[in-house]
PDB file of C-alpha atoms in Angstrom:
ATOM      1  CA  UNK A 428      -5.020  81.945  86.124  1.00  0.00           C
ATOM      2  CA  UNK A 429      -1.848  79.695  86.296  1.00  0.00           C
ATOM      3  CA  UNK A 430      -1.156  81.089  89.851  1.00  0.00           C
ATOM      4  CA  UNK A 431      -4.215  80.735  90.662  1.00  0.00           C
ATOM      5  CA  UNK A 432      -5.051  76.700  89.907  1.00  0.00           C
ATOM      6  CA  UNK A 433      -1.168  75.644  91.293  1.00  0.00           C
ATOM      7  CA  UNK A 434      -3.162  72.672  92.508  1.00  0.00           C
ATOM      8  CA  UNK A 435      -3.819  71.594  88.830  1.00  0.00           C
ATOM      9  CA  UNK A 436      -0.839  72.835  86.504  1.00  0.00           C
ATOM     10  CA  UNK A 437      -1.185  69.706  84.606  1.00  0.00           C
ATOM     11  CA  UNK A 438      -4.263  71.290  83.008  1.00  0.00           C
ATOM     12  CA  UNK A 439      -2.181  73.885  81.327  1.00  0.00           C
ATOM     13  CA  UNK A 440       1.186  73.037  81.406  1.00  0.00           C
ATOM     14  CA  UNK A 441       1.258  69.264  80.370  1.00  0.00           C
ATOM     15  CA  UNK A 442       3.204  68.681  77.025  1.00  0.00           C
ATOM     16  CA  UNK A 443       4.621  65.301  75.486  1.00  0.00           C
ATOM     17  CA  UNK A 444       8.311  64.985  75.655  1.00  0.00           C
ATOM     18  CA  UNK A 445       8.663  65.101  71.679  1.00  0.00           C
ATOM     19  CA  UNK A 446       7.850  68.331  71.581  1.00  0.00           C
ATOM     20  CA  UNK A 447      11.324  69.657  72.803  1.00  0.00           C
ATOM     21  CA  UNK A 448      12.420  72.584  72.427  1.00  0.00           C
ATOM     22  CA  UNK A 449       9.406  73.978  73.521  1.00  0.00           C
ATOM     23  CA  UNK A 450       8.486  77.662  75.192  1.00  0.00           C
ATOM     24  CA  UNK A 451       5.905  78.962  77.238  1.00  0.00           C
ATOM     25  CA  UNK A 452       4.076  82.449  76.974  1.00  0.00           C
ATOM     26  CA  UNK A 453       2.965  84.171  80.428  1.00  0.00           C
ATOM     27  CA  UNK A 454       0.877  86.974  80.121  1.00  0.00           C
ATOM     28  CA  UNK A 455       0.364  89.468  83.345  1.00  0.00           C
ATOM     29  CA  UNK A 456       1.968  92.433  85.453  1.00  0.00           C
ATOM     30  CA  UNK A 457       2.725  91.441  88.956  1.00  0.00           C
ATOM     31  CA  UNK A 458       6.402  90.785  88.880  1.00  0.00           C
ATOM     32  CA  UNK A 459       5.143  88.689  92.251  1.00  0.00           C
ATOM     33  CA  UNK A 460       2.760  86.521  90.292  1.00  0.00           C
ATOM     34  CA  UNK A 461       4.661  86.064  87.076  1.00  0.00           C
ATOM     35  CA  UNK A 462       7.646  85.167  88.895  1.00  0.00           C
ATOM     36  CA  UNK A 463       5.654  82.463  91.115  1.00  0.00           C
ATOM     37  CA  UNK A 464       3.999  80.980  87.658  1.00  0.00           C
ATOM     38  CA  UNK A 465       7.631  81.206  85.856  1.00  0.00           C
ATOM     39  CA  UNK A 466       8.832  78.544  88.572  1.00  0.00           C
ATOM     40  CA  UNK A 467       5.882  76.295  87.918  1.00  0.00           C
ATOM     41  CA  UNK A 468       6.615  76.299  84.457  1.00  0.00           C
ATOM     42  CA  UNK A 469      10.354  76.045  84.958  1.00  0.00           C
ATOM     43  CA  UNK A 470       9.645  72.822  87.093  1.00  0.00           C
ATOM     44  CA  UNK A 471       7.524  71.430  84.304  1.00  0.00           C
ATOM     45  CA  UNK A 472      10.989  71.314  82.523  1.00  0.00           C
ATOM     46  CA  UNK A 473       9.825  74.196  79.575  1.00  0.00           C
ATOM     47  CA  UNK A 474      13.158  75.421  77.220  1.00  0.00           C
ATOM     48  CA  UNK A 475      11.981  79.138  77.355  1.00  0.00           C
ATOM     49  CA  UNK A 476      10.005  81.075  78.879  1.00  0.00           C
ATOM     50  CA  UNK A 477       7.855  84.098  76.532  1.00  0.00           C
ATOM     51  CA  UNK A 478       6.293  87.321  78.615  1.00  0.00           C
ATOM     52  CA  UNK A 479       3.258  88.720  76.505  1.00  0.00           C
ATOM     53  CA  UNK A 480       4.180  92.188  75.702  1.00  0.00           C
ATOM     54  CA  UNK A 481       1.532  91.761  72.200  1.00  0.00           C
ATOM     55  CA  UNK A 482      -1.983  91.017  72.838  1.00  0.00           C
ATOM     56  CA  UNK A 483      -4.348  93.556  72.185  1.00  0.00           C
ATOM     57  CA  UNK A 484      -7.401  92.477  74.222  1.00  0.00           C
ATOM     58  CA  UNK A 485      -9.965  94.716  76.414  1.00  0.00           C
ATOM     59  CA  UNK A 486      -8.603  92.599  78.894  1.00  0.00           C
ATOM     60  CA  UNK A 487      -5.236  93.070  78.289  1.00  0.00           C
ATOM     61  CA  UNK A 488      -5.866  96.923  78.678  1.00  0.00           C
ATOM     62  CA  UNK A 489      -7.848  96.109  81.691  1.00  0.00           C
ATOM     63  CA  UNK A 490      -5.312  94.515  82.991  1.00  0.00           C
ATOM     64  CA  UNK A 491      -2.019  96.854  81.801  1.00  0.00           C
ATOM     65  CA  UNK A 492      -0.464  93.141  80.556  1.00  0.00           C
ATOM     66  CA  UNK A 493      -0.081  91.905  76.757  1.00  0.00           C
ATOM     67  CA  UNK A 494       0.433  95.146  74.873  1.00  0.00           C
ATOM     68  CA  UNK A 495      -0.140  97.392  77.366  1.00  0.00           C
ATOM     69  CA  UNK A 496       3.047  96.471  78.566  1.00  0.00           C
ATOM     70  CA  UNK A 497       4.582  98.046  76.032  1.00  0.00           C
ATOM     71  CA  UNK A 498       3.920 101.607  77.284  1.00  0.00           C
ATOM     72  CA  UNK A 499       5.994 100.563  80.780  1.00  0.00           C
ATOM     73  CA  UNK A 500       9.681  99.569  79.992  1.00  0.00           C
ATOM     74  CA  UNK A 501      10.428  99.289  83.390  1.00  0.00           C
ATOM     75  CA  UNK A 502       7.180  97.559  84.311  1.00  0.00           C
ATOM     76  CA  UNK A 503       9.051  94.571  82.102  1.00  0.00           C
ATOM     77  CA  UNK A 504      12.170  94.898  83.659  1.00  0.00           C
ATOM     78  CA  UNK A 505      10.494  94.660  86.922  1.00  0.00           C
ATOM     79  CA  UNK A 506       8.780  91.394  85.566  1.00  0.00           C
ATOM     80  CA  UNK A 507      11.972  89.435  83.887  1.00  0.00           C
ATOM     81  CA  UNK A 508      14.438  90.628  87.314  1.00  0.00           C
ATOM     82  CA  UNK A 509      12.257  88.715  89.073  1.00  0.00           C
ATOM     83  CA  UNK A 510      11.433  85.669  86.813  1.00  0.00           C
ATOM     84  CA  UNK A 511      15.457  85.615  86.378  1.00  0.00           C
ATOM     85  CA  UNK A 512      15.669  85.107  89.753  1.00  0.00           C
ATOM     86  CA  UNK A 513      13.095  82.012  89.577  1.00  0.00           C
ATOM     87  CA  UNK A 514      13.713  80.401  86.293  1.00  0.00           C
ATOM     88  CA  UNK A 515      17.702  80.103  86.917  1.00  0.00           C
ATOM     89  CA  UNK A 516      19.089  79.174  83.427  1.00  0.00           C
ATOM     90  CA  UNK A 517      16.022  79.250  81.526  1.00  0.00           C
ATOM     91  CA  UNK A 518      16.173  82.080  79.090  1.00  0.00           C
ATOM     92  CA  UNK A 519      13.790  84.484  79.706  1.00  0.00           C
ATOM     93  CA  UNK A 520      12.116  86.321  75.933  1.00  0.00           C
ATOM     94  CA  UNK A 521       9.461  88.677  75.115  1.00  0.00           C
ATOM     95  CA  UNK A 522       7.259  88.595  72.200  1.00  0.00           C
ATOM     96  CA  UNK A 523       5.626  92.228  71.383  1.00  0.00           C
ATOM     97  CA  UNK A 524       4.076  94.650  68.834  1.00  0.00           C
ATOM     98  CA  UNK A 525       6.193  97.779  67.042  1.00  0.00           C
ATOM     99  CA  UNK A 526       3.919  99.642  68.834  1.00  0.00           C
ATOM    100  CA  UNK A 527       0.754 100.629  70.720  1.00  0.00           C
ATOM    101  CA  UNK A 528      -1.897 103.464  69.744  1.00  0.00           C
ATOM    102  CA  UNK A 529      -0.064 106.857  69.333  1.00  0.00           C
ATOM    103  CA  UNK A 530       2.971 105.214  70.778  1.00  0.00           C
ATOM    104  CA  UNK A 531       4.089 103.826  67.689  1.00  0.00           C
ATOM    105  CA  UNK A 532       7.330 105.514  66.164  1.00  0.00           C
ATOM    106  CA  UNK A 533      10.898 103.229  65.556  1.00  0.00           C
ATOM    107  CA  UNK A 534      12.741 105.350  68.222  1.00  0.00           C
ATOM    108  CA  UNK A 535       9.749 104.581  70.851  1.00  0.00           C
ATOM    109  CA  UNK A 536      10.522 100.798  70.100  1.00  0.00           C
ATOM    110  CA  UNK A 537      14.154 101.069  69.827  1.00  0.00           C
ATOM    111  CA  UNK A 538      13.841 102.530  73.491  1.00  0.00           C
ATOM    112  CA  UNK A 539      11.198  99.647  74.657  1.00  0.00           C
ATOM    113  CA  UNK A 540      13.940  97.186  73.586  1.00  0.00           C
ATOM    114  CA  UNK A 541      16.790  98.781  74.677  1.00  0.00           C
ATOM    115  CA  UNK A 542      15.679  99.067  78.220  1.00  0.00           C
ATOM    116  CA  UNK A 543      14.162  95.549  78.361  1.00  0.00           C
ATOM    117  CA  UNK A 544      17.381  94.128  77.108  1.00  0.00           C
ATOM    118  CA  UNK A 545      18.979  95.864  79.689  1.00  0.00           C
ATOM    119  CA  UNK A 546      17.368  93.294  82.389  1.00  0.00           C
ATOM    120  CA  UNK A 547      18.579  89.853  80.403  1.00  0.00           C
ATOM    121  CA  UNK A 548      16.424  89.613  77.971  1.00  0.00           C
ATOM    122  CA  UNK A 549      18.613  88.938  74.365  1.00  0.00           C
ATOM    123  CA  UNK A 550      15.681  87.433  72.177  1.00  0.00           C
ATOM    124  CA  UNK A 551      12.670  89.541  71.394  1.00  0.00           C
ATOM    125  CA  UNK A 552       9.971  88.221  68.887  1.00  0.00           C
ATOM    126  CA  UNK A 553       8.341  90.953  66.875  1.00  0.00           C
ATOM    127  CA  UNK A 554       4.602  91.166  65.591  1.00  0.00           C
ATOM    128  CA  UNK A 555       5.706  93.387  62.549  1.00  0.00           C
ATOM    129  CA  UNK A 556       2.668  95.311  63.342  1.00  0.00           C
ATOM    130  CA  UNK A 557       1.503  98.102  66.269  1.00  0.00           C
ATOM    131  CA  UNK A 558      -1.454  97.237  68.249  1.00  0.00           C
ATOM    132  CA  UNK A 559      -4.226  99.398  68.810  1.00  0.00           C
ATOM    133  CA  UNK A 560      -5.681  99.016  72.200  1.00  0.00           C
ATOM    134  CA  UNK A 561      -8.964 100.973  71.354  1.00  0.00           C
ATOM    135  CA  UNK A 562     -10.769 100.540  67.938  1.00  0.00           C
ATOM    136  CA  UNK A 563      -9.871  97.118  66.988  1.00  0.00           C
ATOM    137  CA  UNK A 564     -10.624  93.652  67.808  1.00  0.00           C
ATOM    138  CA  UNK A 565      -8.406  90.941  68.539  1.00  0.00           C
ATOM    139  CA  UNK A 566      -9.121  90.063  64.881  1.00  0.00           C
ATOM    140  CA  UNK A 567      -8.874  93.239  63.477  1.00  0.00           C
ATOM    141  CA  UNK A 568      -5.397  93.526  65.404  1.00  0.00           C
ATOM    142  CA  UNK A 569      -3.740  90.477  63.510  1.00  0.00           C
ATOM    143  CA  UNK A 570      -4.585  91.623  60.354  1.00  0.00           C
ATOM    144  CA  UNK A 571      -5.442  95.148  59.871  1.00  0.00           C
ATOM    145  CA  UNK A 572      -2.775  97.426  61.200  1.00  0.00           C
ATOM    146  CA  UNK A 573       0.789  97.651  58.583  1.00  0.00           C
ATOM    147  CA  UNK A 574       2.795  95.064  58.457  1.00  0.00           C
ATOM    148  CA  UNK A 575       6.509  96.854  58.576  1.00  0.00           C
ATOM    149  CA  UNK A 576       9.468  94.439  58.100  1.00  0.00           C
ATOM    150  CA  UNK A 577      11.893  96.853  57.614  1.00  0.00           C
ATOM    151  CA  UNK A 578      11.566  97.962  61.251  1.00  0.00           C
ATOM    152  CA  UNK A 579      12.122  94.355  62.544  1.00  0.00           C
ATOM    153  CA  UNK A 580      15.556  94.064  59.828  1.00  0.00           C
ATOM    154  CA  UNK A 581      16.878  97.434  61.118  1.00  0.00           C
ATOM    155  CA  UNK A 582      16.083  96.641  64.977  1.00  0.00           C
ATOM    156  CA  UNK A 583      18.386  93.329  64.409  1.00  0.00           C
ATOM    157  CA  UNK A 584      21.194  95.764  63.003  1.00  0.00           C
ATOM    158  CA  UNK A 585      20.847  98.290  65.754  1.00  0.00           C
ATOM    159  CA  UNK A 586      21.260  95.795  68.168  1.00  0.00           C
ATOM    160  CA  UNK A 587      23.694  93.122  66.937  1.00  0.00           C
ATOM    161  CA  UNK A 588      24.213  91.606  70.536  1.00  0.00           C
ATOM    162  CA  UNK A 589      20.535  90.660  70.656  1.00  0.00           C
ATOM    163  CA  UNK A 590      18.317  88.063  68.658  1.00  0.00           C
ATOM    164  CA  UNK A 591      15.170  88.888  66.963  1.00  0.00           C
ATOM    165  CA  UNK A 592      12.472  87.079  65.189  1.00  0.00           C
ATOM    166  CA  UNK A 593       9.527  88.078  62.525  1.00  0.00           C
ATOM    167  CA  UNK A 594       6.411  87.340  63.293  1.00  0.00           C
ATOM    168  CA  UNK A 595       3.068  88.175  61.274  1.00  0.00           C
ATOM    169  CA  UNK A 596       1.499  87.653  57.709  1.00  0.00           C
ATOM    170  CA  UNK A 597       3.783  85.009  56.662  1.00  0.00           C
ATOM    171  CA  UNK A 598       2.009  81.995  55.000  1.00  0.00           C
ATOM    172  CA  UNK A 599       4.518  80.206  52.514  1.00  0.00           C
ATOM    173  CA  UNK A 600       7.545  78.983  52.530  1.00  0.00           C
ATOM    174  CA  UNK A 601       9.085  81.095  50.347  1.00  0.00           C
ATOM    175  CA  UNK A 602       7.824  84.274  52.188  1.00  0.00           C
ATOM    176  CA  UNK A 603       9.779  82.123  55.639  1.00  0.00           C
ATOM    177  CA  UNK A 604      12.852  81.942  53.051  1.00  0.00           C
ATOM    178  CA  UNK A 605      12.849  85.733  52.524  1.00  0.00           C
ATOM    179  CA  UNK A 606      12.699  87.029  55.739  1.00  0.00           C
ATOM    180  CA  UNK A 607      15.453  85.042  56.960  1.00  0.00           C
ATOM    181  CA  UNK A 608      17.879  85.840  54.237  1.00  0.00           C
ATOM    182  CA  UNK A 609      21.322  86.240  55.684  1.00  0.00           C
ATOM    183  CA  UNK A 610      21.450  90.207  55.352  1.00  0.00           C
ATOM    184  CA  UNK A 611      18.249  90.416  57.525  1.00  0.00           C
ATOM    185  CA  UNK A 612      20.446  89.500  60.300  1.00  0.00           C
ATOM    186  CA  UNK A 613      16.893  87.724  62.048  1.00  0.00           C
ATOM    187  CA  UNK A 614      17.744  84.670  64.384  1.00  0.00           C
ATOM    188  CA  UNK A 615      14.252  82.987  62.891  1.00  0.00           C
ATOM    189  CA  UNK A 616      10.461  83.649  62.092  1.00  0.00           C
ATOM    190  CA  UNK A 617       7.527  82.303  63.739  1.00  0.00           C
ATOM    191  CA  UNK A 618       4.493  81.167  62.103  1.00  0.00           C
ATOM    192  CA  UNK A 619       0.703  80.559  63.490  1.00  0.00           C
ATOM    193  CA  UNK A 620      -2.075  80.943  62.464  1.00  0.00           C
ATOM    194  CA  UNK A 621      -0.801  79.592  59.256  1.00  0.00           C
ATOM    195  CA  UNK A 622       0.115  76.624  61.020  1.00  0.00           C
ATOM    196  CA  UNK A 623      -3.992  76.822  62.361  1.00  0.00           C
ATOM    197  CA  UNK A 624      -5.057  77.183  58.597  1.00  0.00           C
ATOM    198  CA  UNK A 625      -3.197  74.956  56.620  1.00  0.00           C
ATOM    199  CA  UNK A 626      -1.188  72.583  58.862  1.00  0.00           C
ATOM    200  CA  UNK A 627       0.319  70.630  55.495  1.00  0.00           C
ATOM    201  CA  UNK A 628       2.361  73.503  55.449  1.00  0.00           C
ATOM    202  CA  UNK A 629       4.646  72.178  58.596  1.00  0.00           C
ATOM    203  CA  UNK A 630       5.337  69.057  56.862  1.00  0.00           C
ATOM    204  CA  UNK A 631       7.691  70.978  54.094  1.00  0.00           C
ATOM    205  CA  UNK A 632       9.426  73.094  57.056  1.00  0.00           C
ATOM    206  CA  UNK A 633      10.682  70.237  58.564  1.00  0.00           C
ATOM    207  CA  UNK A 634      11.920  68.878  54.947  1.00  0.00           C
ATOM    208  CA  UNK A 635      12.960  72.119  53.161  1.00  0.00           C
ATOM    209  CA  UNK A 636      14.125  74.074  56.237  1.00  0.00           C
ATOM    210  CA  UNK A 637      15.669  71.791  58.785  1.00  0.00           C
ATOM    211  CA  UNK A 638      16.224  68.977  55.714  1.00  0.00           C
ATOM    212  CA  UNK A 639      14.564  66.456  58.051  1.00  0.00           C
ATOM    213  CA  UNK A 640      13.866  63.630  55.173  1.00  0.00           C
ATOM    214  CA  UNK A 641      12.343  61.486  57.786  1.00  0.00           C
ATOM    215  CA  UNK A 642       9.179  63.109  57.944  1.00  0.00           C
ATOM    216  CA  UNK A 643       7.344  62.327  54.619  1.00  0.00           C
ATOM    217  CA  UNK A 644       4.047  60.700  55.995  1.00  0.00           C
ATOM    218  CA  UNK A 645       0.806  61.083  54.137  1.00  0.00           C
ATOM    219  CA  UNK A 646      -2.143  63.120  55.478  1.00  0.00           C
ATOM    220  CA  UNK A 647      -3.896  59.667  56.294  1.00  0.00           C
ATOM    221  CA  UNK A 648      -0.893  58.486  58.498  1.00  0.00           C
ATOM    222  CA  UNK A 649      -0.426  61.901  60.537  1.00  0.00           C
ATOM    223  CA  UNK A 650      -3.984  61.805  61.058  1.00  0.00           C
ATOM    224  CA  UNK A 651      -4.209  58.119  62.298  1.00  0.00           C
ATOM    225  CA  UNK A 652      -0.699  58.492  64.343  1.00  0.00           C
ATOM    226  CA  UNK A 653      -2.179  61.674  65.955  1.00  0.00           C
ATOM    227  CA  UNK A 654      -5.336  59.781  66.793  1.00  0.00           C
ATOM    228  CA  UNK A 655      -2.811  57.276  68.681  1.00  0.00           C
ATOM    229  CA  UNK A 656      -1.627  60.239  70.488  1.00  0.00           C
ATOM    230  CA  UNK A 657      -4.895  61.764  70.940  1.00  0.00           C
ATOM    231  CA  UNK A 658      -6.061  58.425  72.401  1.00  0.00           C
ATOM    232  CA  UNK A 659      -2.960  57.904  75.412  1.00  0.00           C
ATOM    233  CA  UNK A 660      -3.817  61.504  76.398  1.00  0.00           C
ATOM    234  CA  UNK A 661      -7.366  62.474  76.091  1.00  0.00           C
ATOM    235  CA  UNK A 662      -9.977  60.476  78.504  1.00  0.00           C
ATOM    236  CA  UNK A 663     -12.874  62.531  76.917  1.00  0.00           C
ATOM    237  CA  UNK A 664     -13.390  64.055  73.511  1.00  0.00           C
ATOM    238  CA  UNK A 665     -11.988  66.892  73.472  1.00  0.00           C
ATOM    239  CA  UNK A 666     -12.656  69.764  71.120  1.00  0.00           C
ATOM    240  CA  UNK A 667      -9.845  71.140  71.586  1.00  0.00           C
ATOM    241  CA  UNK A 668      -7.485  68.122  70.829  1.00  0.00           C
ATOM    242  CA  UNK A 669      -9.464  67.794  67.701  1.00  0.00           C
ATOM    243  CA  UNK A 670      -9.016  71.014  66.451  1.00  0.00           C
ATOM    244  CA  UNK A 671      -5.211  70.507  64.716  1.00  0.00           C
ATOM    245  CA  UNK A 672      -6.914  68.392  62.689  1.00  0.00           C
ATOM    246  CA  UNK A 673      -9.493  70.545  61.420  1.00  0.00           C
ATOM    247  CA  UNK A 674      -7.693  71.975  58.329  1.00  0.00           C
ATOM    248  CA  UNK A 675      -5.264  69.285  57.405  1.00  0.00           C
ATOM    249  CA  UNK A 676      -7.120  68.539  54.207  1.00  0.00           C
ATOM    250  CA  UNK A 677      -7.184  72.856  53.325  1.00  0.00           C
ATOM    251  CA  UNK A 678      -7.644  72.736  49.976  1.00  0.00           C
ATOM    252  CA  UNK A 679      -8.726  69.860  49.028  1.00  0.00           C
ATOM    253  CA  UNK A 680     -11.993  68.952  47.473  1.00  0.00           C
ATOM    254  CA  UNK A 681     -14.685  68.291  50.164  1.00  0.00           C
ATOM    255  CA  UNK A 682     -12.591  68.974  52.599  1.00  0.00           C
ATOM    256  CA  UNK A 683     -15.747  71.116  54.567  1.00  0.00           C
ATOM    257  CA  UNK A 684     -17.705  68.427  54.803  1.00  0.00           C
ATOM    258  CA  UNK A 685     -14.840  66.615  56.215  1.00  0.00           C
ATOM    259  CA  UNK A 686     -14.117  69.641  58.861  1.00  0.00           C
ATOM    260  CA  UNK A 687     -17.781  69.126  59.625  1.00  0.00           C
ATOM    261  CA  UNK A 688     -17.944  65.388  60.366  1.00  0.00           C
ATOM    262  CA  UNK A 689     -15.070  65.899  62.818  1.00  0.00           C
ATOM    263  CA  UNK A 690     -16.327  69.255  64.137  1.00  0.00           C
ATOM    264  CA  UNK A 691     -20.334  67.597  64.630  1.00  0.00           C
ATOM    265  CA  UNK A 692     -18.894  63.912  65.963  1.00  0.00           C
ATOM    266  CA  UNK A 693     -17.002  65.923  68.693  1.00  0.00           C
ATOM    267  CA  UNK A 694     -20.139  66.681  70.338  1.00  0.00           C
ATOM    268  CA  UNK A 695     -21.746  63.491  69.957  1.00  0.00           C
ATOM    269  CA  UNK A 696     -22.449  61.439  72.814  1.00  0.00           C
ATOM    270  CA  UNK A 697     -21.057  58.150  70.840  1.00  0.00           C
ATOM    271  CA  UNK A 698     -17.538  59.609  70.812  1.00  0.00           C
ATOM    272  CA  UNK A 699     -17.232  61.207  74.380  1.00  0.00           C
ATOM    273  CA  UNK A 700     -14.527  59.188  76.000  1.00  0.00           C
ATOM    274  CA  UNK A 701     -13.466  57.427  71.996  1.00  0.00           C
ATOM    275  CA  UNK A 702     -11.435  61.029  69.621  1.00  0.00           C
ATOM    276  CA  UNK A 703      -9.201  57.642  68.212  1.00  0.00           C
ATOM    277  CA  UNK A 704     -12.834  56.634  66.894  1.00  0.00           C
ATOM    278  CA  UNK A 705     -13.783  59.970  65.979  1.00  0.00           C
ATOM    279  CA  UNK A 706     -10.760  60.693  64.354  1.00  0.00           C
ATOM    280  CA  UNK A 707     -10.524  57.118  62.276  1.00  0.00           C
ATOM    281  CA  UNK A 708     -14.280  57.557  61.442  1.00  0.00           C
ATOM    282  CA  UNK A 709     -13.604  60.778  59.600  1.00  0.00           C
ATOM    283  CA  UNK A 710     -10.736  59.425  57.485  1.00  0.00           C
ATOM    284  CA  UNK A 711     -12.730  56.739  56.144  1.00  0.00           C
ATOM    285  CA  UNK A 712     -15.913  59.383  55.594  1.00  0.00           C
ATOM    286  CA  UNK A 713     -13.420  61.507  53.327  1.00  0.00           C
ATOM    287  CA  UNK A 714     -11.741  58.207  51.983  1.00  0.00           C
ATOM    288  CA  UNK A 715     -15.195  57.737  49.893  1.00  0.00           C
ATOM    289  CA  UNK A 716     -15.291  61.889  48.907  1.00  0.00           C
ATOM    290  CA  UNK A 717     -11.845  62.247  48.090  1.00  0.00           C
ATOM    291  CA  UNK A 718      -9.347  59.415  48.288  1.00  0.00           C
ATOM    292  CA  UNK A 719      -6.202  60.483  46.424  1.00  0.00           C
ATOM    293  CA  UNK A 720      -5.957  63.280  49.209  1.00  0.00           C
ATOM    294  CA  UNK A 721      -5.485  61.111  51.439  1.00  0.00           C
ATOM    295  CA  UNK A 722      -2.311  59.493  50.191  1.00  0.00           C
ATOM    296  CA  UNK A 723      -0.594  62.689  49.273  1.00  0.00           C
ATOM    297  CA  UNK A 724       2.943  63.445  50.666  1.00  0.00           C
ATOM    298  CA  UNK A 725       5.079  66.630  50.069  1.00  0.00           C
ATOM    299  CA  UNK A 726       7.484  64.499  47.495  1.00  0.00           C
TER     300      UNK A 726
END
């Protein structure tokens, strides 16, 4: 797709300078193609740059990119020789599964990493679960297959020249804190859909993790600051630029009828050009359900 609209990159590649360090994920097969869309990305000024070797799609399998990547080692070596080539400095990762289908023992994945890594690539992050590529949604896939840990922790001490991060089923801070104790040997954890669900949570990584005391806003403030945001970039009312707002009061009470007012405004006609309006015009609906929520900070 990237490739394929080079006339309009902007759609997909556009981020706001404050959001440094920040990575992008490619997902296909064509050394070629992956190569040509690396350099677009690499122009755009992106810190890293992520090959899909996880998603379990129909179209993935289609495809043979995502997690069908995983059953062709030197399909991926193929791919990051020639992004290398393109990106110059920018480090090339991959994020992948333990696993796919029947493939799915620790020496198949020790071998998957071991001849990856021998084309550059020194960071892999690991969905602690296999992927099945026939039986299973892309839902099913996040959550239904083992999560396996230990596989991740011993990769990291069978190769101590590379980096490795945990990804999958984490959702508190203290589960974050246990992964990355120092015997684990992991270079970091990643987190999303948590981040989708309950974006409060991000608040306390910045303050308990990277002791960033600067950050203690209320939920009202981020909301209204992100409307600012939302209002320089957006010249229609977008759904999706709505959406990280969706769940910021999780947890709270009435926060569905909240979720709806944004959810139902961003289709109405009154707010098509206006998400600052939308966005302001759902604080002060919740103000009068559920005021003290708004005011909350993590102290």
């Amino acid at each position: 797709m990237l490739v394929q609209c080079i006339p309009r990159p902007d759609k997909f590649l556009r981020y706001n300078s404050n959001e440094h360090p920040i990575a992008v994920q490619l997902g296909g097969s064509d050394p070629e193609r992956m190569a040509k869309a690396a350099g677009i990305c690499a122009a755009y000024g992106y810190d890293e740059i992520n090959i899909n070797c996880g998603c379990p799609s129909p179209k993935v399998k289609e495809g043979s990119f995502g997690a069908a990547l995983m059953l062709n080692p030197p399909g991926v070596c193929a791919i990051v020789d020639a992004m290398a080539k393109t990106v110059g400095n920018v480090p090339v990762t991959v994020k992948c599964r333990l696993g796919v289908d029947d493939h799915d023992s620790f020496e198949e994945l020790t071998k998957f990493v071991a001849t990856v890594s021998s084309s550059g690539v020194k960071h892999f992050i690991i969905h602690a679960r296999k992927a099945f590529l026939d039986g299973l949604n892309p839902k099913e896939n996040r959550n239904v297959p083992l999560l396996k840990y230990d596989w991740v922790y011993e990769l990291a001490r069978t190769f101590p020249g590379l980096e490795f991060s945990l990804n999958g089923g984490l959702k508190s801070i203290e589960e974050m804190r246990e992964v990355m104790g120092e015997e684990k040997k992991l270079a970091g954890c990643m987190i999303g859909r948590v981040a989708y669900d309950n974006p409060w949570i991000v608040g306390r990584i910045d303050r308990e993790v990277y002791g960033d005391q600067g950050c203690d806003l209320s939920r009202k403030e981020i909301a209204l600051k992100y409307s600012e945001f939302v209002d320089k970039e957006a010249s229609t009312c977008n759904g999706i630029l709505i959406k990280p707002l969706i769940f910021l009061f999780a947890g709270e009470k009435d926060s569905n009828k909240y979720r709806r007012f944004l959810a139902e405004g961003s289709r109405e006609e009154k707010y098509k050009g206006n998400p600052k309006q939308l966005i302001e015009d759902a604080i002060e609906h919740f103000s009068q359900l559920n005021p003290s929520a708004l005011n909350k900070t993590h102290d």
